[in-house]
Each structure stands twice: as C-alpha cells, then as structure tokens.
C-alpha cells in the first residue's frame, strides 16, 4: 500500500474544494465530507472525517478562523485540510492501511520512533506523546501503553499567531498577584492597562464576574462583587490562539513559557503539586504558595502549555 506522505505534504493547508484534497478523498475512497453550519451555535471551528476502514482521519478547520479573522467572518469562506491522523489498534477503527509518514513504522518502539525523527530533534518535546515541528506542521506520535509501540501519528497545521496591538506593555504578574482579593475598581489598577481596560468593562464585571482582555493582553480577570467593591480572585494568562487570545506577552511564575512541554513544566516547578491529573490529550496541575495558588493547564497532544492561572491561595 502506497504511503500517504506525498498527499499529506501537498494537501495540508489546501482548500476542501482544491484538486489536491479531492484527489485525497478519491484515494481514500470516501464520500464523507465535513459540514460547517453557521446557524449552529455549537458549531466547532474544526470538523473531522473518519474513514474507519482505512484507519485514517482527516481534520478540517474553518478558513477564516485559521487566518485569525474575527468570528463574525467564520463559516463563510470554506475550510482547509488541517490534520491527518493515522491509527493502529484503536477500538472501532481498522488498523491504518498506509505506512505512516516520516518512515515511521507501526512496529517501531518509542525509542525507534524518536531516532527516526532525529533530523527534527531541535523541536522535540515529550510527555505521554512525542512532538516535533516540521516547517509549519506539528507531528505527534503516541504509543500503546502496554507494548510501547507506535499506535497513532498525527500531522497538523500550526495555527498562525494572532498579533497583539502595537505598544502593549504587560504588567508584571507579581504586581497583578498583589491585587488578589483587593478592590480593582481603582485608578491605580486601571492605569496598568494603557487604556485597554475601559470603565464600562469594570462596570460590567460587577455583574459578569469577569473582565476579558484576551484581544489586547491575552488574559482574563476573574472577579467578585462584594460590599460594593470589585475583588480580584484570579488572573488567567492564555497562550496565543487559546480562547481566541493574542497570548500573554509578559513573564510567568517560575520562568514558565507557553512553549514548555509538560515535562519541562515539572522540571521548572520542583515542588509537588497539590493536585494533578493528565492523560494522552491534556492535563493540569495545581500548586499552593504563600501569596497565590498556581493552576497550569497543558496539552499532552501538542506538548505545550495552554493557560496559566494565578489565583487566591487554595482557591
């Protein structure tokens, strides 16, 4: 059986109505197509086509979402092929009929797979899975928990980053942490945000318990109205494209960076977390410190940090 690698290289990022994607559908002998419904409030920006008998799944992304355009433009310009999954030993799905890309073999152990991806070792990150960046594509390889053999290879387009407004100077997270359980309806706090924290956002927070600054600073402030004061309870710092955020540009506790893998995260924070849970898709960990608690949400699929929350101790 021929490898899908040539098709993969030529079709990732191509429009669904392109000749390349049409040829891929023909090769996979499927009539299934993704369906994006702009009228459905629950519509995801991704849709998947699983070809069970082939052991392959195609993931499509809304074109305007991929390009970082405003959400009112989504579902109007079609979609792009963004992901290809190759499966083996997955319940309800036939073993992949095609050799995985990059000369990976289904009989490869984790050590062997890592060795084959050596040309891209500078971008290698690890957790339950191993990931590498190859140009603008992220490769994720996962393994059978018992045999340690390759059982899934995923190739996905890396989303282009959203660009924050010019001149943004993020406050120091230590300064922000000092406002925890303090009234933030004050000129001192508002002046930290270079005019992006508008008075109406403060007023709305008395009802909504949240201030959304994802389009400017890449964070959300979670609040509580008590006795006429607007108290700050947590600050959520987002990676670029998480929650449609431009990404927090400032420093994070313990030198954490959003590009860190889960393994790198736990190397940086040597203390035992109060709570920790993860699997082959995502995970989180919580630490309690004297002045704040720290919650970190991470992906074990992309091996990156998605969100860092500084919050009231033991909140």
PDB file of C-alpha atoms in Angstrom:
ATOM      1  CA  UNK A   1       0.000   0.000   0.000  1.00  0.00           C
ATOM      2  CA  UNK A   2       1.395   3.357  -1.005  1.00  0.00           C
ATOM      3  CA  UNK A   3       2.274   5.946   1.593  1.00  0.00           C
ATOM      4  CA  UNK A   4       0.042   8.964   2.057  1.00  0.00           C
ATOM      5  CA  UNK A   5       3.110  11.114   2.708  1.00  0.00           C
ATOM      6  CA  UNK A   6       3.183  12.775  -0.747  1.00  0.00           C
ATOM      7  CA  UNK A   7      -0.548  13.571  -0.465  1.00  0.00           C
ATOM      8  CA  UNK A   8      -0.102  14.818   3.069  1.00  0.00           C
ATOM      9  CA  UNK A   9       2.664  17.219   2.107  1.00  0.00           C
ATOM     10  CA  UNK A  10       0.712  18.621  -0.806  1.00  0.00           C
ATOM     11  CA  UNK A  11      -2.734  18.774   0.791  1.00  0.00           C
ATOM     12  CA  UNK A  12      -2.277  20.138   4.326  1.00  0.00           C
ATOM     13  CA  UNK A  13      -3.421  23.751   4.169  1.00  0.00           C
ATOM     14  CA  UNK A  14      -5.301  23.224   0.912  1.00  0.00           C
ATOM     15  CA  UNK A  15      -8.956  24.174   0.499  1.00  0.00           C
ATOM     16  CA  UNK A  16     -11.534  21.419   0.577  1.00  0.00           C
ATOM     17  CA  UNK A  17     -12.536  22.245  -2.988  1.00  0.00           C
ATOM     18  CA  UNK A  18      -8.958  22.043  -4.283  1.00  0.00           C
ATOM     19  CA  UNK A  19      -7.878  19.369  -6.729  1.00  0.00           C
ATOM     20  CA  UNK A  20      -5.357  18.043  -4.195  1.00  0.00           C
ATOM     21  CA  UNK A  21      -7.931  17.423  -1.458  1.00  0.00           C
ATOM     22  CA  UNK A  22     -10.400  15.967  -3.976  1.00  0.00           C
ATOM     23  CA  UNK A  23      -7.700  13.523  -5.073  1.00  0.00           C
ATOM     24  CA  UNK A  24      -7.044  12.589  -1.442  1.00  0.00           C
ATOM     25  CA  UNK A  25     -10.730  11.840  -0.895  1.00  0.00           C
ATOM     26  CA  UNK A  26     -10.642   9.663  -4.019  1.00  0.00           C
ATOM     27  CA  UNK A  27      -7.546   7.835  -2.798  1.00  0.00           C
ATOM     28  CA  UNK A  28      -9.296   7.139   0.497  1.00  0.00           C
ATOM     29  CA  UNK A  29     -12.457   6.071  -1.328  1.00  0.00           C
ATOM     30  CA  UNK A  30     -14.816   8.092   0.846  1.00  0.00           C
ATOM     31  CA  UNK A  31     -17.833  10.247   0.057  1.00  0.00           C
ATOM     32  CA  UNK A  32     -17.926  11.764   3.558  1.00  0.00           C
ATOM     33  CA  UNK A  33     -17.258  15.486   3.750  1.00  0.00           C
ATOM     34  CA  UNK A  34     -17.033  17.938   6.671  1.00  0.00           C
ATOM     35  CA  UNK A  35     -20.114  20.070   7.302  1.00  0.00           C
ATOM     36  CA  UNK A  36     -19.899  23.511   8.888  1.00  0.00           C
ATOM     37  CA  UNK A  37     -23.235  25.054   9.883  1.00  0.00           C
ATOM     38  CA  UNK A  38     -23.010  28.788  10.599  1.00  0.00           C
ATOM     39  CA  UNK A  39     -26.515  28.675  12.098  1.00  0.00           C
ATOM     40  CA  UNK A  40     -25.478  26.194  14.789  1.00  0.00           C
ATOM     41  CA  UNK A  41     -24.340  27.958  17.967  1.00  0.00           C
ATOM     42  CA  UNK A  42     -22.475  24.788  18.958  1.00  0.00           C
ATOM     43  CA  UNK A  43     -20.543  24.569  15.690  1.00  0.00           C
ATOM     44  CA  UNK A  44     -16.853  23.910  16.236  1.00  0.00           C
ATOM     45  CA  UNK A  45     -14.214  25.528  14.030  1.00  0.00           C
ATOM     46  CA  UNK A  46     -12.927  22.009  13.334  1.00  0.00           C
ATOM     47  CA  UNK A  47     -14.750  19.116  11.657  1.00  0.00           C
ATOM     48  CA  UNK A  48     -13.409  15.610  11.179  1.00  0.00           C
ATOM     49  CA  UNK A  49     -13.919  12.879   8.603  1.00  0.00           C
ATOM     50  CA  UNK A  50     -13.069   9.417   9.944  1.00  0.00           C
ATOM     51  CA  UNK A  51     -12.519   6.682   7.372  1.00  0.00           C
ATOM     52  CA  UNK A  52     -12.713   3.713   9.749  1.00  0.00           C
ATOM     53  CA  UNK A  53     -11.959   1.006   7.187  1.00  0.00           C
ATOM     54  CA  UNK A  54      -8.741   2.802   6.213  1.00  0.00           C
ATOM     55  CA  UNK A  55      -7.551   3.742   9.704  1.00  0.00           C
ATOM     56  CA  UNK A  56      -7.256   7.402   8.690  1.00  0.00           C
ATOM     57  CA  UNK A  57      -8.995  10.569   9.875  1.00  0.00           C
ATOM     58  CA  UNK A  58      -8.941  13.994   8.230  1.00  0.00           C
ATOM     59  CA  UNK A  59      -9.411  17.180  10.225  1.00  0.00           C
ATOM     60  CA  UNK A  60     -10.651  20.378   8.588  1.00  0.00           C
ATOM     61  CA  UNK A  61     -10.548  23.907  10.006  1.00  0.00           C
ATOM     62  CA  UNK A  62     -12.652  26.911   9.072  1.00  0.00           C
ATOM     63  CA  UNK A  63     -10.521  29.029   6.751  1.00  0.00           C
ATOM     64  CA  UNK A  64     -11.231  32.415   8.324  1.00  0.00           C
ATOM     65  CA  UNK A  65     -10.658  31.054  11.834  1.00  0.00           C
ATOM     66  CA  UNK A  66      -7.325  29.633  10.707  1.00  0.00           C
ATOM     67  CA  UNK A  67      -6.356  33.022   9.276  1.00  0.00           C
ATOM     68  CA  UNK A  68      -7.218  34.710  12.578  1.00  0.00           C
ATOM     69  CA  UNK A  69     -10.126  36.741  11.230  1.00  0.00           C
ATOM     70  CA  UNK A  70     -12.984  37.929  13.501  1.00  0.00           C
ATOM     71  CA  UNK A  71     -15.571  35.320  14.499  1.00  0.00           C
ATOM     72  CA  UNK A  72     -18.355  37.037  12.549  1.00  0.00           C
ATOM     73  CA  UNK A  73     -16.489  36.038   9.365  1.00  0.00           C
ATOM     74  CA  UNK A  74     -16.255  32.338  10.237  1.00  0.00           C
ATOM     75  CA  UNK A  75     -18.042  29.659   8.179  1.00  0.00           C
ATOM     76  CA  UNK A  76     -18.236  31.859   5.087  1.00  0.00           C
ATOM     77  CA  UNK A  77     -15.103  31.042   3.084  1.00  0.00           C
ATOM     78  CA  UNK A  78     -14.928  27.258   3.294  1.00  0.00           C
ATOM     79  CA  UNK A  79     -12.379  25.153   5.140  1.00  0.00           C
ATOM     80  CA  UNK A  80      -8.833  23.861   4.889  1.00  0.00           C
ATOM     81  CA  UNK A  81      -7.347  20.423   5.452  1.00  0.00           C
ATOM     82  CA  UNK A  82      -5.520  20.910   8.749  1.00  0.00           C
ATOM     83  CA  UNK A  83      -4.937  17.461  10.253  1.00  0.00           C
ATOM     84  CA  UNK A  84      -4.282  13.873   9.215  1.00  0.00           C
ATOM     85  CA  UNK A  85      -4.489  11.075  11.792  1.00  0.00           C
ATOM     86  CA  UNK A  86      -3.033   7.604  11.216  1.00  0.00           C
ATOM     87  CA  UNK A  87      -4.344   4.924  13.612  1.00  0.00           C
ATOM     88  CA  UNK A  88      -3.389   1.414  14.684  1.00  0.00           C
ATOM     89  CA  UNK A  89      -5.019  -0.624  17.443  1.00  0.00           C
ATOM     90  CA  UNK A  90      -7.766   1.931  18.115  1.00  0.00           C
ATOM     91  CA  UNK A  91     -11.085   0.397  19.146  1.00  0.00           C
ATOM     92  CA  UNK A  92     -13.719   0.606  16.419  1.00  0.00           C
ATOM     93  CA  UNK A  93     -11.205   1.691  13.767  1.00  0.00           C
ATOM     94  CA  UNK A  94      -9.362  -0.608  11.371  1.00  0.00           C
ATOM     95  CA  UNK A  95      -5.597  -0.557  11.514  1.00  0.00           C
ATOM     96  CA  UNK A  96      -4.220   2.030   9.108  1.00  0.00           C
ATOM     97  CA  UNK A  97      -3.695   0.587   5.650  1.00  0.00           C
ATOM     98  CA  UNK A  98      -0.946   3.071   4.869  1.00  0.00           C
ATOM     99  CA  UNK A  99       2.585   3.430   6.200  1.00  0.00           C
ATOM    100  CA  UNK A 100       2.824   6.482   8.483  1.00  0.00           C
ATOM    101  CA  UNK A 101       4.843   9.443   7.210  1.00  0.00           C
ATOM    102  CA  UNK A 102       8.498  10.183   8.027  1.00  0.00           C
ATOM    103  CA  UNK A 103       9.390   6.482   7.656  1.00  0.00           C
ATOM    104  CA  UNK A 104       7.676   5.665  10.956  1.00  0.00           C
ATOM    105  CA  UNK A 105       6.597   2.031  11.152  1.00  0.00           C
ATOM    106  CA  UNK A 106       3.827   0.545  13.281  1.00  0.00           C
ATOM    107  CA  UNK A 107       6.375  -1.900  14.685  1.00  0.00           C
ATOM    108  CA  UNK A 108       8.575   0.942  15.951  1.00  0.00           C
ATOM    109  CA  UNK A 109       9.097   1.359  19.683  1.00  0.00           C
ATOM    110  CA  UNK A 110       9.146   4.823  21.180  1.00  0.00           C
ATOM    111  CA  UNK A 111      12.929   4.816  21.135  1.00  0.00           C
ATOM    112  CA  UNK A 112      12.993   3.836  17.469  1.00  0.00           C
ATOM    113  CA  UNK A 113      10.431   6.488  16.511  1.00  0.00           C
ATOM    114  CA  UNK A 114      12.430   9.195  18.271  1.00  0.00           C
ATOM    115  CA  UNK A 115      15.560   8.012  16.483  1.00  0.00           C
ATOM    116  CA  UNK A 116      13.833   8.265  13.091  1.00  0.00           C
ATOM    117  CA  UNK A 117      12.724  11.821  13.876  1.00  0.00           C
ATOM    118  CA  UNK A 118      16.293  12.799  14.790  1.00  0.00           C
ATOM    119  CA  UNK A 119      16.548  15.352  11.935  1.00  0.00           C
ATOM    120  CA  UNK A 120      13.926  17.415  13.775  1.00  0.00           C
ATOM    121  CA  UNK A 121      15.291  16.850  17.280  1.00  0.00           C
ATOM    122  CA  UNK A 122      15.711  20.582  17.998  1.00  0.00           C
ATOM    123  CA  UNK A 123      11.920  20.871  18.269  1.00  0.00           C
ATOM    124  CA  UNK A 124      11.320  17.580  20.109  1.00  0.00           C
ATOM    125  CA  UNK A 125       9.095  17.694  23.194  1.00  0.00           C
ATOM    126  CA  UNK A 126       7.751  14.853  25.311  1.00  0.00           C
ATOM    127  CA  UNK A 127       5.046  13.777  27.752  1.00  0.00           C
ATOM    128  CA  UNK A 128       2.723  10.838  27.102  1.00  0.00           C
ATOM    129  CA  UNK A 129       3.459  11.647  23.464  1.00  0.00           C
ATOM    130  CA  UNK A 130       6.370  12.929  21.427  1.00  0.00           C
ATOM    131  CA  UNK A 131       6.028  16.003  19.204  1.00  0.00           C
ATOM    132  CA  UNK A 132       8.173  17.707  16.581  1.00  0.00           C
ATOM    133  CA  UNK A 133       7.764  20.786  14.416  1.00  0.00           C
ATOM    134  CA  UNK A 134       8.471  20.247  10.741  1.00  0.00           C
ATOM    135  CA  UNK A 135       8.137  23.578   8.937  1.00  0.00           C
ATOM    136  CA  UNK A 136       4.574  24.721   9.754  1.00  0.00           C
ATOM    137  CA  UNK A 137       3.372  21.231  10.721  1.00  0.00           C
ATOM    138  CA  UNK A 138       3.295  19.634  14.175  1.00  0.00           C
ATOM    139  CA  UNK A 139       3.907  15.874  14.287  1.00  0.00           C
ATOM    140  CA  UNK A 140       2.522  13.986  17.285  1.00  0.00           C
ATOM    141  CA  UNK A 141       3.307  10.328  17.908  1.00  0.00           C
ATOM    142  CA  UNK A 142       1.609   8.327  20.650  1.00  0.00           C
ATOM    143  CA  UNK A 143       2.220   4.772  21.817  1.00  0.00           C
ATOM    144  CA  UNK A 144       0.431   1.703  23.087  1.00  0.00           C
ATOM    145  CA  UNK A 145       0.623   1.821  26.882  1.00  0.00           C
ATOM    146  CA  UNK A 146       1.482  -1.893  27.118  1.00  0.00           C
ATOM    147  CA  UNK A 147       3.704  -2.598  24.116  1.00  0.00           C
ATOM    148  CA  UNK A 148       5.211   0.901  23.797  1.00  0.00           C
ATOM    149  CA  UNK A 149       4.783   0.602  20.023  1.00  0.00           C
ATOM    150  CA  UNK A 150       3.532   3.427  17.831  1.00  0.00           C
ATOM    151  CA  UNK A 151      -0.278   3.451  17.640  1.00  0.00           C
ATOM    152  CA  UNK A 152      -1.083   6.965  16.373  1.00  0.00           C
ATOM    153  CA  UNK A 153       0.674   9.523  14.195  1.00  0.00           C
ATOM    154  CA  UNK A 154      -0.887  12.952  13.715  1.00  0.00           C
ATOM    155  CA  UNK A 155       0.216  15.670  11.319  1.00  0.00           C
ATOM    156  CA  UNK A 156      -1.440  19.043  11.849  1.00  0.00           C
ATOM    157  CA  UNK A 157      -1.032  22.588  10.615  1.00  0.00           C
ATOM    158  CA  UNK A 158       0.282  25.012  13.201  1.00  0.00           C
ATOM    159  CA  UNK A 159      -2.092  27.959  13.546  1.00  0.00           C
ATOM    160  CA  UNK A 160      -0.551  31.323  12.619  1.00  0.00           C
ATOM    161  CA  UNK A 161      -0.366  33.535  15.734  1.00  0.00           C
ATOM    162  CA  UNK A 162      -2.769  36.375  16.430  1.00  0.00           C
ATOM    163  CA  UNK A 163      -0.965  39.711  16.580  1.00  0.00           C
ATOM    164  CA  UNK A 164      -1.460  41.880  19.691  1.00  0.00           C
ATOM    165  CA  UNK A 165      -1.963  45.640  19.351  1.00  0.00           C
ATOM    166  CA  UNK A 166       1.217  47.670  18.946  1.00  0.00           C
ATOM    167  CA  UNK A 167       2.801  49.124  22.056  1.00  0.00           C
ATOM    168  CA  UNK A 168       1.390  46.636  24.562  1.00  0.00           C
ATOM    169  CA  UNK A 169       3.450  46.599  27.770  1.00  0.00           C
ATOM    170  CA  UNK A 170       2.134  43.833  30.036  1.00  0.00           C
ATOM    171  CA  UNK A 171       2.188  44.406  33.803  1.00  0.00           C
ATOM    172  CA  UNK A 172       4.428  42.198  35.917  1.00  0.00           C
ATOM    173  CA  UNK A 173       2.493  39.156  37.124  1.00  0.00           C
ATOM    174  CA  UNK A 174       3.902  39.790  40.617  1.00  0.00           C
ATOM    175  CA  UNK A 175       2.266  43.215  40.589  1.00  0.00           C
ATOM    176  CA  UNK A 176      -1.010  41.672  39.459  1.00  0.00           C
ATOM    177  CA  UNK A 177      -0.835  38.979  42.151  1.00  0.00           C
ATOM    178  CA  UNK A 178      -0.662  41.698  44.814  1.00  0.00           C
ATOM    179  CA  UNK A 179      -4.175  42.752  43.773  1.00  0.00           C
ATOM    180  CA  UNK A 180      -5.685  39.349  44.631  1.00  0.00           C
ATOM    181  CA  UNK A 181      -8.679  39.851  46.965  1.00  0.00           C
ATOM    182  CA  UNK A 182      -8.211  43.603  46.551  1.00  0.00           C
ATOM    183  CA  UNK A 183     -10.591  46.144  45.038  1.00  0.00           C
ATOM    184  CA  UNK A 184      -9.582  46.718  41.395  1.00  0.00           C
ATOM    185  CA  UNK A 185     -12.097  49.469  40.684  1.00  0.00           C
ATOM    186  CA  UNK A 186      -9.309  51.961  41.312  1.00  0.00           C
ATOM    187  CA  UNK A 187      -7.282  54.309  39.135  1.00  0.00           C
ATOM    188  CA  UNK A 188      -4.021  52.579  40.135  1.00  0.00           C
ATOM    189  CA  UNK A 189      -5.206  49.240  38.769  1.00  0.00           C
ATOM    190  CA  UNK A 190      -6.942  50.662  35.702  1.00  0.00           C
ATOM    191  CA  UNK A 191      -3.809  52.621  34.762  1.00  0.00           C
ATOM    192  CA  UNK A 192      -1.844  49.380  34.448  1.00  0.00           C
ATOM    193  CA  UNK A 193      -3.668  48.598  31.196  1.00  0.00           C
ATOM    194  CA  UNK A 194      -2.745  51.511  28.886  1.00  0.00           C
ATOM    195  CA  UNK A 195      -6.358  52.436  28.225  1.00  0.00           C
ATOM    196  CA  UNK A 196      -7.462  48.936  27.204  1.00  0.00           C
ATOM    197  CA  UNK A 197      -9.317  48.374  30.499  1.00  0.00           C
ATOM    198  CA  UNK A 198     -12.280  50.638  29.873  1.00  0.00           C
ATOM    199  CA  UNK A 199     -14.654  51.922  32.535  1.00  0.00           C
ATOM    200  CA  UNK A 200     -17.600  50.006  31.073  1.00  0.00           C
ATOM    201  CA  UNK A 201     -15.614  46.768  31.393  1.00  0.00           C
ATOM    202  CA  UNK A 202     -15.220  47.459  35.117  1.00  0.00           C
ATOM    203  CA  UNK A 203     -18.936  48.258  35.417  1.00  0.00           C
ATOM    204  CA  UNK A 204     -19.952  45.064  33.596  1.00  0.00           C
ATOM    205  CA  UNK A 205     -17.667  42.970  35.809  1.00  0.00           C
ATOM    206  CA  UNK A 206     -19.880  43.757  38.820  1.00  0.00           C
ATOM    207  CA  UNK A 207     -22.484  41.568  37.063  1.00  0.00           C
ATOM    208  CA  UNK A 208     -20.360  39.243  34.913  1.00  0.00           C
ATOM    209  CA  UNK A 209     -17.536  38.495  37.395  1.00  0.00           C
ATOM    210  CA  UNK A 210     -15.040  38.653  34.552  1.00  0.00           C
ATOM    211  CA  UNK A 211     -13.005  41.122  32.518  1.00  0.00           C
ATOM    212  CA  UNK A 212     -11.878  39.886  29.105  1.00  0.00           C
ATOM    213  CA  UNK A 213      -8.570  41.313  27.874  1.00  0.00           C
ATOM    214  CA  UNK A 214      -7.721  38.415  25.541  1.00  0.00           C
ATOM    215  CA  UNK A 215      -7.650  40.640  22.439  1.00  0.00           C
ATOM    216  CA  UNK A 216      -5.081  43.018  23.945  1.00  0.00           C
ATOM    217  CA  UNK A 217      -3.103  41.391  26.780  1.00  0.00           C
ATOM    218  CA  UNK A 218      -4.042  37.731  26.324  1.00  0.00           C
ATOM    219  CA  UNK A 219      -5.679  37.288  29.733  1.00  0.00           C
ATOM    220  CA  UNK A 220      -8.924  37.275  31.681  1.00  0.00           C
ATOM    221  CA  UNK A 221      -9.508  38.719  35.148  1.00  0.00           C
ATOM    222  CA  UNK A 222     -11.973  36.790  37.295  1.00  0.00           C
ATOM    223  CA  UNK A 223     -13.687  38.954  39.889  1.00  0.00           C
ATOM    224  CA  UNK A 224     -16.367  39.001  42.583  1.00  0.00           C
ATOM    225  CA  UNK A 225     -18.520  41.920  43.675  1.00  0.00           C
ATOM    226  CA  UNK A 226     -18.665  42.157  47.461  1.00  0.00           C
ATOM    227  CA  UNK A 227     -19.875  45.049  49.641  1.00  0.00           C
ATOM    228  CA  UNK A 228     -19.655  47.456  46.734  1.00  0.00           C
ATOM    229  CA  UNK A 229     -16.080  46.505  45.845  1.00  0.00           C
ATOM    230  CA  UNK A 230     -14.833  44.576  42.821  1.00  0.00           C
ATOM    231  CA  UNK A 231     -12.407  41.996  44.181  1.00  0.00           C
ATOM    232  CA  UNK A 232      -9.879  40.173  42.012  1.00  0.00           C
ATOM    233  CA  UNK A 233      -9.839  36.410  42.529  1.00  0.00           C
ATOM    234  CA  UNK A 234      -7.740  35.086  39.657  1.00  0.00           C
ATOM    235  CA  UNK A 235      -5.789  36.041  36.552  1.00  0.00           C
ATOM    236  CA  UNK A 236      -5.808  33.659  33.601  1.00  0.00           C
ATOM    237  CA  UNK A 237      -2.889  34.042  31.200  1.00  0.00           C
ATOM    238  CA  UNK A 238      -3.523  32.395  27.818  1.00  0.00           C
ATOM    239  CA  UNK A 239      -1.248  31.091  25.102  1.00  0.00           C
ATOM    240  CA  UNK A 240      -1.701  32.578  21.658  1.00  0.00           C
ATOM    241  CA  UNK A 241      -4.900  31.280  19.967  1.00  0.00           C
ATOM    242  CA  UNK A 242      -6.250  29.795  23.207  1.00  0.00           C
ATOM    243  CA  UNK A 243      -9.703  31.311  23.814  1.00  0.00           C
ATOM    244  CA  UNK A 244      -9.003  33.373  20.657  1.00  0.00           C
ATOM    245  CA  UNK A 245      -6.319  35.169  22.633  1.00  0.00           C
ATOM    246  CA  UNK A 246      -3.386  37.168  21.285  1.00  0.00           C
ATOM    247  CA  UNK A 247      -1.365  35.477  24.012  1.00  0.00           C
ATOM    248  CA  UNK A 248       0.123  36.855  27.209  1.00  0.00           C
ATOM    249  CA  UNK A 249       3.426  38.546  26.317  1.00  0.00           C
ATOM    250  CA  UNK A 250       4.767  39.025  29.847  1.00  0.00           C
ATOM    251  CA  UNK A 251       6.658  36.797  32.250  1.00  0.00           C
ATOM    252  CA  UNK A 252       5.055  33.893  34.102  1.00  0.00           C
ATOM    253  CA  UNK A 253       5.830  32.315  37.503  1.00  0.00           C
ATOM    254  CA  UNK A 254       8.944  30.118  37.722  1.00  0.00           C
ATOM    255  CA  UNK A 255      10.028  31.159  34.242  1.00  0.00           C
ATOM    256  CA  UNK A 256       7.224  29.128  32.645  1.00  0.00           C
ATOM    257  CA  UNK A 257       6.767  29.635  28.920  1.00  0.00           C
ATOM    258  CA  UNK A 258       3.754  28.582  26.874  1.00  0.00           C
ATOM    259  CA  UNK A 259       6.071  26.652  24.575  1.00  0.00           C
ATOM    260  CA  UNK A 260       7.113  24.427  27.504  1.00  0.00           C
ATOM    261  CA  UNK A 261       6.126  20.779  27.400  1.00  0.00           C
ATOM    262  CA  UNK A 262       4.563  19.160  30.474  1.00  0.00           C
ATOM    263  CA  UNK A 263       7.934  17.578  31.223  1.00  0.00           C
ATOM    264  CA  UNK A 264       9.633  20.976  31.072  1.00  0.00           C
ATOM    265  CA  UNK A 265       6.930  22.448  33.301  1.00  0.00           C
ATOM    266  CA  UNK A 266       7.598  19.927  36.067  1.00  0.00           C
ATOM    267  CA  UNK A 267      11.337  20.434  35.695  1.00  0.00           C
ATOM    268  CA  UNK A 268      10.840  24.157  36.343  1.00  0.00           C
ATOM    269  CA  UNK A 269       8.471  23.749  39.292  1.00  0.00           C
ATOM    270  CA  UNK A 270      10.201  21.222  41.503  1.00  0.00           C
ATOM    271  CA  UNK A 271       7.547  21.313  44.234  1.00  0.00           C
ATOM    272  CA  UNK A 272       4.944  18.565  44.487  1.00  0.00           C
ATOM    273  CA  UNK A 273       1.586  19.813  43.154  1.00  0.00           C
ATOM    274  CA  UNK A 274      -1.456  19.739  45.418  1.00  0.00           C
ATOM    275  CA  UNK A 275      -3.486  18.280  42.562  1.00  0.00           C
ATOM    276  CA  UNK A 276      -2.506  16.782  39.230  1.00  0.00           C
ATOM    277  CA  UNK A 277      -4.332  14.895  36.519  1.00  0.00           C
ATOM    278  CA  UNK A 278      -3.446  14.171  32.911  1.00  0.00           C
ATOM    279  CA  UNK A 279      -3.955  11.744  30.029  1.00  0.00           C
ATOM    280  CA  UNK A 280      -2.892  11.444  26.381  1.00  0.00           C
ATOM    281  CA  UNK A 281      -4.836  14.596  25.432  1.00  0.00           C
ATOM    282  CA  UNK A 282      -4.375  17.168  28.196  1.00  0.00           C
ATOM    283  CA  UNK A 283      -3.808  17.704  31.902  1.00  0.00           C
ATOM    284  CA  UNK A 284      -3.459  20.193  34.715  1.00  0.00           C
ATOM    285  CA  UNK A 285      -1.544  20.718  37.934  1.00  0.00           C
ATOM    286  CA  UNK A 286      -2.153  22.970  40.947  1.00  0.00           C
ATOM    287  CA  UNK A 287       0.394  24.333  43.426  1.00  0.00           C
ATOM    288  CA  UNK A 288      -0.185  26.373  46.578  1.00  0.00           C
ATOM    289  CA  UNK A 289       2.297  29.075  47.543  1.00  0.00           C
ATOM    290  CA  UNK A 290       2.291  31.729  50.246  1.00  0.00           C
ATOM    291  CA  UNK A 291       0.828  34.589  48.196  1.00  0.00           C
ATOM    292  CA  UNK A 292      -1.062  32.758  45.462  1.00  0.00           C
ATOM    293  CA  UNK A 293      -2.040  29.386  44.066  1.00  0.00           C
ATOM    294  CA  UNK A 294      -0.986  28.354  40.588  1.00  0.00           C
ATOM    295  CA  UNK A 295      -3.071  26.314  38.130  1.00  0.00           C
ATOM    296  CA  UNK A 296      -1.461  25.227  34.863  1.00  0.00           C
ATOM    297  CA  UNK A 297      -3.443  23.682  32.019  1.00  0.00           C
ATOM    298  CA  UNK A 298      -1.365  21.880  29.398  1.00  0.00           C
ATOM    299  CA  UNK A 299      -1.793  19.787  26.291  1.00  0.00           C
ATOM    300  CA  UNK A 300      -0.148  16.388  26.022  1.00  0.00           C
ATOM    301  CA  UNK A 301      -1.294  16.290  22.376  1.00  0.00           C
ATOM    302  CA  UNK A 302       0.767  19.320  21.337  1.00  0.00           C
ATOM    303  CA  UNK A 303       3.080  19.268  24.392  1.00  0.00           C
ATOM    304  CA  UNK A 304       2.553  22.938  25.157  1.00  0.00           C
ATOM    305  CA  UNK A 305       1.050  24.982  27.980  1.00  0.00           C
ATOM    306  CA  UNK A 306      -2.377  26.398  27.212  1.00  0.00           C
ATOM    307  CA  UNK A 307      -3.259  28.513  30.233  1.00  0.00           C
ATOM    308  CA  UNK A 308      -1.614  29.638  33.483  1.00  0.00           C
ATOM    309  CA  UNK A 309      -3.863  30.880  36.288  1.00  0.00           C
ATOM    310  CA  UNK A 310      -2.623  32.839  39.288  1.00  0.00           C
ATOM    311  CA  UNK A 311      -5.355  32.820  41.930  1.00  0.00           C
ATOM    312  CA  UNK A 312      -6.224  33.381  45.561  1.00  0.00           C
ATOM    313  CA  UNK A 313      -4.303  30.855  47.710  1.00  0.00           C
ATOM    314  CA  UNK A 314      -6.122  27.484  47.932  1.00  0.00           C
ATOM    315  CA  UNK A 315      -8.939  28.911  45.777  1.00  0.00           C
TER     316      UNK A 315
END
